[in-house]
Coordinates of C-alpha atoms in Angstrom, one line a residue:
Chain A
X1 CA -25.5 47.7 17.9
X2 CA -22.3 45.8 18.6
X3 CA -24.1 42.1 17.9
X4 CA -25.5 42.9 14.6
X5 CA -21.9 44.3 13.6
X6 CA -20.3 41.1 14.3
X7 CA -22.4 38.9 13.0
X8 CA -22.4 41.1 9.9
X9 CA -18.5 41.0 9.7
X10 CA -18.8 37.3 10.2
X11 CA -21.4 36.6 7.0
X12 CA -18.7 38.5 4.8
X13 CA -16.4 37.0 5.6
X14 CA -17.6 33.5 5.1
X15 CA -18.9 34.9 1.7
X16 CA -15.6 35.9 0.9
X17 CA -13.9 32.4 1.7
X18 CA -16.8 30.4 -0.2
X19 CA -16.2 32.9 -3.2
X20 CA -12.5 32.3 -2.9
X21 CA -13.2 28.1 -3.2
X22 CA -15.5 28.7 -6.1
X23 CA -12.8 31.0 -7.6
X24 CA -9.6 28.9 -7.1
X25 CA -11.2 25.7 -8.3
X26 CA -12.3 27.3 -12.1
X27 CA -9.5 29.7 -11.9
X28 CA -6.2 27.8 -9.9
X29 CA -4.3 30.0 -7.1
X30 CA -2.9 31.8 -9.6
X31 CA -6.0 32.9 -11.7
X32 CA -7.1 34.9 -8.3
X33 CA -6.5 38.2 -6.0
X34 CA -8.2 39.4 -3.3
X35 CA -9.8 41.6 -5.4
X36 CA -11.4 39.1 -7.8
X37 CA -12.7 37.0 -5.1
X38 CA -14.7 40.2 -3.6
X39 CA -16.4 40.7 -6.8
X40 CA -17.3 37.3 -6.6
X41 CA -18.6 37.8 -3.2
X42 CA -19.8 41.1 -3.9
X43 CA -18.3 42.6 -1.2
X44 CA -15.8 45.9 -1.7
X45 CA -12.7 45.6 -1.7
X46 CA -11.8 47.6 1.3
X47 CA -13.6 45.1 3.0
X48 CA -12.2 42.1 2.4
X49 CA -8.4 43.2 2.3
X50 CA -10.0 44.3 6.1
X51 CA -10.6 40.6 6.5
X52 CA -7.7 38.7 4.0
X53 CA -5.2 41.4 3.6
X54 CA -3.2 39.1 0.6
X55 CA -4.9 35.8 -0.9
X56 CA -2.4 33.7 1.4
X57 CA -4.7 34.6 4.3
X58 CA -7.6 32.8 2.7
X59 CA -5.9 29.5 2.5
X60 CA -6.5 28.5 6.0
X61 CA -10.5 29.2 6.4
X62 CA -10.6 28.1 2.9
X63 CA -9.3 24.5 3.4
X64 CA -11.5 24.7 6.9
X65 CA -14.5 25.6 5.0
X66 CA -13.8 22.7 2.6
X67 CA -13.1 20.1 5.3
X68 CA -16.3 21.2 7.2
X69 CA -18.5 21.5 4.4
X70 CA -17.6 18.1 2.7
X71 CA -18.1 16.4 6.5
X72 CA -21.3 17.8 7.2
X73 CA -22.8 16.8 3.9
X74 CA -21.0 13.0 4.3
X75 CA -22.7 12.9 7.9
X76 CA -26.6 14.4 6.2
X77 CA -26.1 12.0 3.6
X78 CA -25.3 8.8 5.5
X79 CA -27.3 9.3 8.2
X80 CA -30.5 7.1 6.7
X81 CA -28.1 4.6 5.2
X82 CA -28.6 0.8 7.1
X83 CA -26.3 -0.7 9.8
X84 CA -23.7 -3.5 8.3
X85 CA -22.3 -4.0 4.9
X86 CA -25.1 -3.1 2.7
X87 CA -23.9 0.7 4.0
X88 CA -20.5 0.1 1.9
X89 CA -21.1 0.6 -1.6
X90 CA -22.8 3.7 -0.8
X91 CA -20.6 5.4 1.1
X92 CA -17.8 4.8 -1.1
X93 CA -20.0 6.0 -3.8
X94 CA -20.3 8.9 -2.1
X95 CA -16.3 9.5 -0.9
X96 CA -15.5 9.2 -4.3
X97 CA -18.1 11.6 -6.0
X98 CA -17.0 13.9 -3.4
X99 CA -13.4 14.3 -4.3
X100 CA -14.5 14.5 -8.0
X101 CA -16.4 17.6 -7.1
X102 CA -15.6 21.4 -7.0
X103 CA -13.9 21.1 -3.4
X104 CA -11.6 19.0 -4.0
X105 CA -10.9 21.3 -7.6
X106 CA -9.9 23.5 -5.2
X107 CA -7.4 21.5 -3.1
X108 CA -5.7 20.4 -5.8
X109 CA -5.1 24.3 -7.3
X110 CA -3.8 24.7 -3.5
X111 CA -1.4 21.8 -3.3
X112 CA 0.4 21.9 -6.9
X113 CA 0.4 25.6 -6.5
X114 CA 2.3 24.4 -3.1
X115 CA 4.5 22.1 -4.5
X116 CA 6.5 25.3 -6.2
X117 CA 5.9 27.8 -3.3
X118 CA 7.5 27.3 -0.2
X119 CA 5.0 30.2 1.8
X120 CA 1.9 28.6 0.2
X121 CA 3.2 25.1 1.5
X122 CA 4.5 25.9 4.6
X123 CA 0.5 26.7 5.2
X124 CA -0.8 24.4 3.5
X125 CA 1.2 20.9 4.9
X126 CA 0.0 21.2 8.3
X127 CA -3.9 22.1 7.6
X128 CA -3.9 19.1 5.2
X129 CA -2.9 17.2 7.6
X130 CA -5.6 17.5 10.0
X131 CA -8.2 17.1 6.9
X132 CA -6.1 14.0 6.2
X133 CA -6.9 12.4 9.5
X134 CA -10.7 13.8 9.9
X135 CA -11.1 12.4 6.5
X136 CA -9.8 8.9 7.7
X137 CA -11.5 9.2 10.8
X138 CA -14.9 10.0 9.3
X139 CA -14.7 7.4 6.5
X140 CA -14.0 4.6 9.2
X141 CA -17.3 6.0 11.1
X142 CA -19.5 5.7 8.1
X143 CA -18.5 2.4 7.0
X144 CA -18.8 1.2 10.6
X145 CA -15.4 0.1 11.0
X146 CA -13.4 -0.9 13.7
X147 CA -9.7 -0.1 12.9
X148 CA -8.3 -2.2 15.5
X149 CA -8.1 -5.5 13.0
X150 CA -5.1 -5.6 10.7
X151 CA -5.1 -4.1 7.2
X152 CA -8.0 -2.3 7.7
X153 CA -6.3 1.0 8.7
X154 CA -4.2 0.7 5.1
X155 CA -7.7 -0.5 3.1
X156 CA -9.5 2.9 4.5
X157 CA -6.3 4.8 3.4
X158 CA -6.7 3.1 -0.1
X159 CA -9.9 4.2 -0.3
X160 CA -9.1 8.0 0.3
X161 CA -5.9 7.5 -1.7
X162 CA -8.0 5.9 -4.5
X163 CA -10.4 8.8 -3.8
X164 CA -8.1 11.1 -4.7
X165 CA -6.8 9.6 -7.8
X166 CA -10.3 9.4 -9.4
X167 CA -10.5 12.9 -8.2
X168 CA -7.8 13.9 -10.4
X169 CA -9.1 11.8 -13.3
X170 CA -12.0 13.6 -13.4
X171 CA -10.1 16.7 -13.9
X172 CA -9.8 17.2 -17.1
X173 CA -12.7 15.0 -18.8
X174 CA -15.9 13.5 -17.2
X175 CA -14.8 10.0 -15.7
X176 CA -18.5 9.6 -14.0
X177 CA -19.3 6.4 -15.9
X178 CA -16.0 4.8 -15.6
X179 CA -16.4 5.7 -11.4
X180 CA -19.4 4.6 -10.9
X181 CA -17.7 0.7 -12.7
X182 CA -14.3 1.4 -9.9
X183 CA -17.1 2.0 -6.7
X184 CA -19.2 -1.3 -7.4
X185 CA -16.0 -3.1 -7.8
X186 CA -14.3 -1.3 -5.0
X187 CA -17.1 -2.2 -2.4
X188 CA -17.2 -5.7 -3.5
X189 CA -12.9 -5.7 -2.0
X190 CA -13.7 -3.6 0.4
X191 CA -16.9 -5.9 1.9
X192 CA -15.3 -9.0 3.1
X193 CA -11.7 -7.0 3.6
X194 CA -13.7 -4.5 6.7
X195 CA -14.4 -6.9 9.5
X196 CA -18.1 -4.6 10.6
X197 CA -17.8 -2.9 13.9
X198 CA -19.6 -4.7 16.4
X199 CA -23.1 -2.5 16.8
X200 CA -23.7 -0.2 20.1
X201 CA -25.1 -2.3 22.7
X202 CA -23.7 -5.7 21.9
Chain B
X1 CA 27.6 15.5 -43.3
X2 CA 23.9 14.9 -43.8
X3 CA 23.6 12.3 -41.4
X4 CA 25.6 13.9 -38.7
X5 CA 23.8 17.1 -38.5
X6 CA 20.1 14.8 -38.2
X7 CA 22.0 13.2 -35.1
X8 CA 22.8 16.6 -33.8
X9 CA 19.4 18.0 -34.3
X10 CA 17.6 14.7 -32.5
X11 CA 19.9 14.8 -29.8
X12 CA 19.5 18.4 -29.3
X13 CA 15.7 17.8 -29.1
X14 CA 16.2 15.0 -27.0
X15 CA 17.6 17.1 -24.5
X16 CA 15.2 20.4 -25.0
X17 CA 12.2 17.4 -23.9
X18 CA 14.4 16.0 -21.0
X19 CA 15.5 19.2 -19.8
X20 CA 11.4 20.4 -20.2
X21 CA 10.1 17.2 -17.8
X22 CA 12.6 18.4 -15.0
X23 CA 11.7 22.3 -15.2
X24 CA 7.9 21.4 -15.5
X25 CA 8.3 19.3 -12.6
X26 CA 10.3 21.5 -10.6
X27 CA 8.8 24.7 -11.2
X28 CA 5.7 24.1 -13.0
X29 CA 4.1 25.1 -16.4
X30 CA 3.5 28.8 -15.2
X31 CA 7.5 28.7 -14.2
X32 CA 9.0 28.0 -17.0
X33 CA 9.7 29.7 -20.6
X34 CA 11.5 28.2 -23.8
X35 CA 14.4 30.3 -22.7
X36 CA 14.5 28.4 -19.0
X37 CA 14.8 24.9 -20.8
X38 CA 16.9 26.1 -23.2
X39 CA 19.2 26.9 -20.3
X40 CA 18.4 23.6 -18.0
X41 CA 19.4 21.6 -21.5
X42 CA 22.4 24.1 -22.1
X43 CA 21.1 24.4 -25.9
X44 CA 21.1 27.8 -27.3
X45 CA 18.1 29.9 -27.0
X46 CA 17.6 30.2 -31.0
X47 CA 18.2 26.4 -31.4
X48 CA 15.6 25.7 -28.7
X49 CA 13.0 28.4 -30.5
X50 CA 13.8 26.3 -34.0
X51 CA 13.0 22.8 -32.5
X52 CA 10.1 24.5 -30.3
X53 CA 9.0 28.0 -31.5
X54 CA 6.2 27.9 -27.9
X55 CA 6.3 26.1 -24.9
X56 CA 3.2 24.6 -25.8
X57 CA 5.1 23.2 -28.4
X58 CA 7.3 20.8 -26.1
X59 CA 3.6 19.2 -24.2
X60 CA 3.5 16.7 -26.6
X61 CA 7.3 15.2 -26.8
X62 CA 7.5 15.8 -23.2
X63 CA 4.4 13.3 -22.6
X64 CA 5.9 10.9 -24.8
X65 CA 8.9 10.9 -23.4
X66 CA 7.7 10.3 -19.7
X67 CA 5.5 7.6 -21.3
X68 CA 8.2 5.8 -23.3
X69 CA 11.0 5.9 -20.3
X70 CA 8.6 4.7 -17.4
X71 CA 7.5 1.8 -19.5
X72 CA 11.2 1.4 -20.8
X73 CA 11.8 1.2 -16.9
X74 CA 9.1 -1.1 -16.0
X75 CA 9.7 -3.8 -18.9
X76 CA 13.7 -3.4 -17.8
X77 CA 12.8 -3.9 -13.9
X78 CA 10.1 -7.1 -14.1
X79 CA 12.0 -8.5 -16.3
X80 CA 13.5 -11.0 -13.6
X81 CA 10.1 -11.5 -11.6
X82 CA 8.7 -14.7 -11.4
X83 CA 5.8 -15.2 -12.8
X84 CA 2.7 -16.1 -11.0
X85 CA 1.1 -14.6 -8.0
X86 CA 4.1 -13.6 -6.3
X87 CA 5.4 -10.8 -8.9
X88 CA 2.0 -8.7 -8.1
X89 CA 3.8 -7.4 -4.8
X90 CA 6.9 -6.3 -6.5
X91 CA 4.7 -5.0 -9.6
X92 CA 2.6 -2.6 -7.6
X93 CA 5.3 -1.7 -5.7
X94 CA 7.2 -0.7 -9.0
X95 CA 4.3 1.3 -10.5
X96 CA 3.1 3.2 -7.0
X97 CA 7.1 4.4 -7.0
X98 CA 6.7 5.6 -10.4
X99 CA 3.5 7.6 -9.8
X100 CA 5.1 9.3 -6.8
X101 CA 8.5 10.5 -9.0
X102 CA 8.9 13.0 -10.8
X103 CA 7.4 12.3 -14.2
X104 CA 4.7 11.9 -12.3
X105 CA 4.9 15.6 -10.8
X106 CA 5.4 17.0 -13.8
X107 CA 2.5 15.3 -15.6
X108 CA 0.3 16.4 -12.5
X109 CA 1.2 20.6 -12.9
X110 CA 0.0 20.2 -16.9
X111 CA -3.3 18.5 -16.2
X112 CA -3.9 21.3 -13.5
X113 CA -2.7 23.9 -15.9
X114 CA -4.4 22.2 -18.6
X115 CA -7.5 22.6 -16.2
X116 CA -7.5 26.8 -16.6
X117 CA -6.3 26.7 -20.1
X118 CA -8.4 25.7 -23.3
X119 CA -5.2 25.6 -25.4
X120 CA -3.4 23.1 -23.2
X121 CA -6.2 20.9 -22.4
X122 CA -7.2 20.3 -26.3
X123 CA -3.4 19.4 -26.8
X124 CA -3.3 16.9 -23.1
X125 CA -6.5 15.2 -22.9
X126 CA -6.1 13.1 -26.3
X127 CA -2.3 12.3 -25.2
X128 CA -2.8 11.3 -21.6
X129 CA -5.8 9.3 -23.0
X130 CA -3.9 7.3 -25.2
X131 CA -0.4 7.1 -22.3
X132 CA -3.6 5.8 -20.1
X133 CA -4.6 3.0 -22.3
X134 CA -0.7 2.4 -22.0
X135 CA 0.3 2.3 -18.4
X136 CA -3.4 -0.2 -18.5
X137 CA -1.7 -2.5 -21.5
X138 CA 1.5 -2.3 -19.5
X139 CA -0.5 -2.6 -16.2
X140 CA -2.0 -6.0 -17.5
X141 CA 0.9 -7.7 -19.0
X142 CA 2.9 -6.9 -16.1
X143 CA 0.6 -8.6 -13.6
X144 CA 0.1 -11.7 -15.7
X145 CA -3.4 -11.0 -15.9
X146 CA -6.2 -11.9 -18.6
X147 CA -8.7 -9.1 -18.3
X148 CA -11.8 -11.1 -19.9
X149 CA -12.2 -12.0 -16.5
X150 CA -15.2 -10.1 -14.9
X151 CA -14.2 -7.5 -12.5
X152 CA -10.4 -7.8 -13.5
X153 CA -10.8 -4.8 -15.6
X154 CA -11.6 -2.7 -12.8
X155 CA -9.0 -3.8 -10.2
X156 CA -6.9 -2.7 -12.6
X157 CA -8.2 0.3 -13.6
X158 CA -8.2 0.8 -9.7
X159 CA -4.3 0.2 -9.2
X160 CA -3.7 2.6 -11.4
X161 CA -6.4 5.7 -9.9
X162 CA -4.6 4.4 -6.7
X163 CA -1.2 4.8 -7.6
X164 CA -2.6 8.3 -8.7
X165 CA -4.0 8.8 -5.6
X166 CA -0.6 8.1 -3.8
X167 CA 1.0 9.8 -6.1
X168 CA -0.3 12.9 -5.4
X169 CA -0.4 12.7 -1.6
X170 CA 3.8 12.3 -2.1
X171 CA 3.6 15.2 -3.9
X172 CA 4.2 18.3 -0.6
X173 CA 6.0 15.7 2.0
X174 CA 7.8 12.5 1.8
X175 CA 5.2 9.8 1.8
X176 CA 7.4 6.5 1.0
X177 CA 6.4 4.8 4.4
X178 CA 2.9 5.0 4.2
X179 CA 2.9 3.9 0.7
X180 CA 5.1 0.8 1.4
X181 CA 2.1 -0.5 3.8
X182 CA -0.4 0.2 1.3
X183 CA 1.3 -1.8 -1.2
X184 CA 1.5 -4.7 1.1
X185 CA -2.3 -4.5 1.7
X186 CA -3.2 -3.8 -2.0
X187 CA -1.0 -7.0 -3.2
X188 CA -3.0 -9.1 -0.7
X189 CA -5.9 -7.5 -2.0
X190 CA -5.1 -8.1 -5.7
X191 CA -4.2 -11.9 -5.2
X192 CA -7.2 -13.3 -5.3
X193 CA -8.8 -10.7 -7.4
X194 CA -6.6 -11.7 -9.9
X195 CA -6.9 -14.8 -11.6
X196 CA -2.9 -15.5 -13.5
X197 CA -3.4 -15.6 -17.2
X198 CA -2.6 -19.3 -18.5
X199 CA 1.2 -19.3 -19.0
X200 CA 1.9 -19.7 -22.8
X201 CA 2.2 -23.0 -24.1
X202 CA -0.6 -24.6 -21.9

């Protein structure tokens, strides 16, 4: 009996924290309670203040959730892209359609809601951190990279900071078209300014 | 002792929108109340209700007034550049500083307010549209750049999601040091991309 009870336990409570994304990007961190993201979930409440006793307990397996989930759909998605340069409008195309999607929504309810609340960002600063540098690290894997060259460590960073900055324009209005004009343009900078790793082997 | 009292009332306005800026960015929309700016700007409560009955009221001087000072404060501050390729360091340098002050902060918590509140976003989108087309204008004429060039438009446009970008990852920790390199790369970047508008007279 004792398997099927944790595994159980486990499947709520990763329902909870993928309710509680879905809920804090339409709603901000202070649209929600604990109670509002288990009706999303549809899971009682008694449970899930059993799992996230207030919603500040969410924020850590919420921005984990988010950094894994973004990473494993960058890896599915890239992994039938060529070698070599012809793999860098693509990929951008896809780092920036990624932070102009529900996730990233999220992180930016999280880190504004941060900015005015000391507990929230005390949480929040060090977690970000770490998605900060997996970010970098998996955006220099998938455009074949090799960081050692100068500038190329500050034109990845651009990239994510530029990223980011679409994200937010697409807050509020859909920026798609205008994107899609910034990551054709963006590759052509980014082409001859990313010296291509040399391939495995050579 | 008409004209007098229309001095007093601007400058009491004047202050209400100042006094707004620095509470929205301190606190955020969903920490402040006419009666907290009112207090910031050390106006009585029922003169602040007469010049702005809501809160919602102030959104509109308050992005005016951050749009008017930062470009007051980058005409003022390039005024001395040289022109040619060599201001384009000390240009993005200018507006990435700007993005990552306060004006900035505060413009970020009403676009994620605005994001979870019809009433807002009907009042911010056609205002940051129009202070967009602005900071682009500004953006332009700064660099010394004639944007009938192909792809000019877009580096541009980029510079600006960028400074966003940076803007916002200044926003929980102190990011000046990172952001110096990156504006060392992007000028080096931007050169070329550039081509320098014919000086008048030629």
């Amino acid at each position: 009996m004792r398997e099927p009870r944790q595994e159980r336990s486990r499947t709520t409570r990763r329902r909870l924290v993928e309710a509680a994304v879905e809920c804090i990007a339409e709603r901000g961190w202070n649209g929600i309670t604990v109670a509002v993201i288990a009706e999303r979930a549809g899971v009682s409440r008694g449970a899930a203040q059993h799992h996230f006793p207030a919603r500040e307990d969410l924020v850590a397996a919420a921005v984990e959730l988010v950094g894994e989930t973004q990473l494993i759909e960058l890896r599915t998605r890239s992994a039938d892209l060529p070698p070599g340069s012809s793999r860098i409008e693509p990929v951008v195309d896809m780092l920036f359609n990624l932070y102009a999607g529900p996730m990233f929504r999220a992180a930016l309810h999280l880190w504004v809601a941060a900015s005015t609340d000391d507990a929230l960002r005390s949480v929040l600063v060090p977690l970000e951190a770490r998605v900060g540098r997996e970010a970098h690290r998996v955006a220099l894997e998938l455009l074949g990279v090799d960081e050692s060259h100068p500038g190329v460590r500050e034109m990845v960073q651009a990239t994510l900071d530029l990223a980011r900055g679409l994200g937010l324009a697409n807050l509020l209005t859909d920026d798609t078209r205008r994107r899609q004009q910034i990551v054709r343009q963006w590759a052509q900078v980014l082409a001859p300014a990313l010296p291509q790793a040399a391939p495995a082997g050579s």
